[in-house]
Coordinates of C-alpha atoms in Angstrom, one line a residue:
M1 CA -29.0 -39.8 -76.8
N2 CA -26.3 -38.5 -79.0
S3 CA -23.2 -40.5 -79.9
R4 CA -21.0 -38.6 -77.5
N5 CA -23.2 -39.4 -74.6
G6 CA -23.4 -43.0 -75.7
L7 CA -19.6 -43.3 -75.7
R8 CA -19.4 -41.6 -72.3
N9 CA -21.7 -44.3 -70.8
I10 CA -19.5 -47.1 -72.0
T11 CA -17.8 -48.9 -69.1
P12 CA -15.0 -50.9 -70.6
V13 CA -13.4 -52.1 -67.4
N14 CA -16.6 -53.5 -65.9
T15 CA -17.6 -55.0 -69.2
A16 CA -14.1 -56.7 -69.6
I17 CA -14.3 -58.1 -66.1
I18 CA -17.7 -59.7 -66.8
I19 CA -16.4 -61.1 -70.1
I20 CA -13.3 -62.6 -68.4
N21 CA -15.5 -64.2 -65.7
V22 CA -17.7 -65.8 -68.4
I23 CA -14.8 -67.0 -70.5
T24 CA -13.1 -68.5 -67.4
F25 CA -16.3 -70.3 -66.5
I26 CA -16.7 -71.7 -70.0
V27 CA -13.1 -72.9 -70.1
L28 CA -13.4 -74.6 -66.7
E29 CA -16.6 -76.3 -67.6
I30 CA -14.9 -77.7 -70.7
L31 CA -12.0 -78.9 -68.6
G32 CA -14.1 -80.4 -65.8
D33 CA -16.8 -79.8 -63.3
T34 CA -17.1 -76.3 -61.7
N35 CA -19.3 -77.8 -59.0
S36 CA -16.5 -79.9 -57.8
A37 CA -14.5 -78.3 -54.9
W38 CA -11.4 -80.4 -55.7
F39 CA -11.5 -79.5 -59.4
M40 CA -11.9 -75.8 -58.5
Y41 CA -9.1 -76.0 -55.9
E42 CA -6.7 -77.5 -58.5
H43 CA -7.5 -74.7 -60.9
G44 CA -7.0 -71.8 -58.5
A45 CA -9.9 -71.5 -56.0
A46 CA -9.0 -70.3 -52.5
E47 CA -8.5 -72.5 -49.4
A48 CA -7.4 -71.2 -46.1
E49 CA -4.5 -73.5 -45.3
S50 CA -3.0 -73.1 -48.8
V51 CA -3.2 -69.3 -48.5
M52 CA -2.1 -68.9 -44.9
M53 CA 0.3 -71.8 -44.4
Y54 CA 1.8 -72.3 -47.9
H55 CA 1.5 -68.6 -48.9
E56 CA -0.3 -69.3 -52.2
Y57 CA -1.6 -65.7 -52.3
W58 CA -2.2 -65.8 -56.0
R59 CA -5.3 -67.8 -55.1
L60 CA -6.8 -64.6 -53.7
I61 CA -6.9 -63.2 -57.2
T62 CA -7.7 -66.3 -59.3
C63 CA -10.6 -67.3 -57.1
M64 CA -12.3 -63.9 -58.0
F65 CA -12.8 -65.2 -61.6
M66 CA -14.1 -68.7 -60.7
H67 CA -17.7 -69.7 -59.9
F68 CA -19.3 -72.9 -58.7
G69 CA -21.8 -73.7 -61.4
I70 CA -23.8 -71.5 -63.9
R71 CA -26.2 -70.2 -61.3
H72 CA -23.4 -68.8 -59.1
L73 CA -21.9 -67.1 -62.2
V74 CA -25.1 -65.7 -63.5
N75 CA -26.2 -64.3 -60.2
N76 CA -22.9 -62.5 -59.7
M77 CA -22.6 -61.2 -63.2
I78 CA -26.2 -59.8 -63.2
V79 CA -25.5 -57.8 -60.1
L80 CA -22.1 -56.6 -61.4
A81 CA -23.6 -55.5 -64.7
F82 CA -26.2 -53.4 -62.9
I83 CA -24.0 -51.7 -60.4
G84 CA -20.5 -51.9 -61.7
D85 CA -21.1 -49.5 -64.6
N86 CA -22.5 -46.9 -62.2
L87 CA -19.4 -47.0 -60.1
E88 CA -17.0 -47.0 -63.1
R89 CA -18.7 -43.9 -64.5
A90 CA -18.5 -42.2 -61.0
V91 CA -14.9 -42.8 -60.2
G92 CA -13.2 -43.5 -63.6
K93 CA -11.6 -46.6 -65.0
L94 CA -8.3 -46.7 -63.0
R95 CA -10.0 -46.0 -59.7
Y96 CA -12.6 -48.6 -60.5
L97 CA -9.9 -51.2 -61.0
I98 CA -8.3 -50.3 -57.7
I99 CA -11.6 -50.6 -55.8
Y100 CA -12.7 -53.8 -57.5
F101 CA -9.5 -55.8 -57.3
G102 CA -8.4 -54.2 -54.0
S103 CA -11.6 -55.0 -52.2
G104 CA -11.9 -58.4 -53.8
F105 CA -8.3 -59.4 -52.8
L106 CA -8.7 -58.1 -49.3
A107 CA -12.1 -59.7 -48.8
S108 CA -10.7 -63.0 -50.0
A109 CA -7.7 -62.5 -47.6
A110 CA -10.1 -61.8 -44.7
S111 CA -12.2 -64.8 -45.5
A112 CA -9.1 -67.1 -45.7
Y113 CA -7.7 -65.7 -42.4
I114 CA -10.9 -66.2 -40.5
A115 CA -11.4 -69.7 -42.0
W116 CA -7.8 -70.6 -41.0
R117 CA -8.3 -69.4 -37.5
Q118 CA -11.5 -71.6 -37.3
G119 CA -9.9 -74.6 -38.8
N120 CA -12.2 -74.4 -41.8
T121 CA -10.8 -76.0 -45.0
T122 CA -13.7 -75.0 -47.3
V123 CA -12.7 -74.2 -50.9
S124 CA -14.0 -70.8 -51.9
A125 CA -14.4 -69.0 -55.2
G126 CA -16.5 -66.2 -56.7
A127 CA -16.6 -62.5 -57.5
S128 CA -18.9 -61.6 -54.7
G129 CA -16.2 -60.1 -52.4
A130 CA -15.3 -57.7 -55.2
I131 CA -18.9 -57.1 -56.0
F132 CA -19.7 -56.2 -52.4
G133 CA -16.7 -54.0 -52.6
V134 CA -18.4 -52.2 -55.5
V135 CA -21.5 -51.9 -53.2
G136 CA -19.5 -50.4 -50.4
A137 CA -17.8 -47.9 -52.8
L138 CA -21.2 -46.9 -54.2
I139 CA -22.5 -46.2 -50.7
Y140 CA -19.7 -43.6 -50.3
V141 CA -20.3 -42.2 -53.8
L142 CA -24.0 -41.8 -53.0
I143 CA -23.2 -40.1 -49.7
A144 CA -20.9 -37.7 -51.5
H145 CA -23.7 -37.0 -54.0
R146 CA -26.3 -36.4 -51.3
G147 CA -28.0 -39.8 -51.7
V148 CA -28.6 -40.0 -55.4
Y149 CA -26.4 -40.8 -58.4
E150 CA -27.7 -41.6 -61.9
D151 CA -30.5 -44.2 -61.3
L152 CA -29.3 -45.3 -57.8
S153 CA -30.3 -44.0 -54.4
L154 CA -28.5 -44.5 -51.1
Q155 CA -31.6 -46.2 -49.6
R156 CA -31.9 -48.7 -52.4
V157 CA -28.2 -49.6 -52.3
I158 CA -28.2 -50.0 -48.5
L159 CA -31.3 -52.1 -48.6
F160 CA -29.8 -54.3 -51.3
A161 CA -26.6 -54.7 -49.2
V162 CA -28.6 -55.6 -46.0
L163 CA -30.9 -58.0 -47.8
S164 CA -28.0 -59.7 -49.5
I165 CA -26.1 -60.2 -46.3
Y166 CA -29.2 -61.4 -44.5
L167 CA -29.9 -64.0 -47.2
G168 CA -26.3 -65.0 -47.2
F169 CA -26.5 -65.9 -43.5
Q170 CA -29.5 -68.2 -44.3
N171 CA -27.3 -70.2 -46.7
S172 CA -24.4 -72.2 -45.2
H173 CA -22.6 -72.2 -48.6
T174 CA -22.3 -68.4 -48.7
D175 CA -19.0 -66.8 -47.8
N176 CA -20.4 -64.1 -45.5
I177 CA -17.0 -62.9 -44.2
A178 CA -16.0 -62.1 -47.8
H179 CA -19.3 -60.2 -48.3
L180 CA -19.0 -58.1 -45.2
A181 CA -15.2 -57.5 -45.7
G182 CA -15.9 -56.5 -49.3
I183 CA -18.3 -53.8 -48.3
I184 CA -16.0 -52.5 -45.7
F185 CA -12.9 -52.5 -47.9
G186 CA -14.8 -51.1 -50.9
L187 CA -16.0 -48.2 -48.7
I188 CA -12.5 -47.5 -47.4
L189 CA -10.8 -47.7 -50.8
C190 CA -13.4 -45.4 -52.3
I191 CA -12.8 -42.9 -49.5
I192 CA -9.1 -43.0 -50.3
V193 CA -9.2 -42.8 -54.1
Y194 CA -12.4 -40.8 -54.8
N195 CA -12.8 -37.1 -54.5
S196 CA -16.4 -36.0 -55.2
N197 CA -15.2 -32.5 -56.0
K198 CA -13.2 -33.6 -59.0
E199 CA -14.1 -35.1 -62.3
P200 CA -13.1 -38.8 -62.6
H201 CA -9.8 -39.3 -64.3
R202 CA -10.1 -40.3 -67.9
T203 CA -7.7 -43.2 -68.3

């Protein structure tokens, strides 16, 4: 691989997002206990009543960079490291930002709304809504590329999505609404911003 190809494979946005998540986790661990729902709420995690009744919409963004314990962080960052770079190379940096933050925000909003309607006061945090948004966007990219893009295939990505959602429903602590909404919004946003007939914008 020559240096030009190596530079072309660099995904600065996805890498920066992973670094910010890790730094945020370290800072929160220094300040307190990331496994404590109250501590996480005090520092920006989402909770339905706070969002829907008191309009603390900023929580829908801050919660995307917060994780309950090291296992939660590691699991999410490993997945993001493996699939986020593929999507960023496919759509470009700016469109990746739109898809990641757009689907993450909307997935968190959908989760908060459903929880509020159900009277659920669970505190939620994690990048999984945005990560499932990346999955949804990759599904559209793979469809546009006839089922294969770089080292990914449409069948593998769909299988990953189905298994992840299935396993999520086996765990009462998983925010399944955010996962499902993330895939849907990621797919929709990718349809809006991505044109497979053009090279990705170099931003």
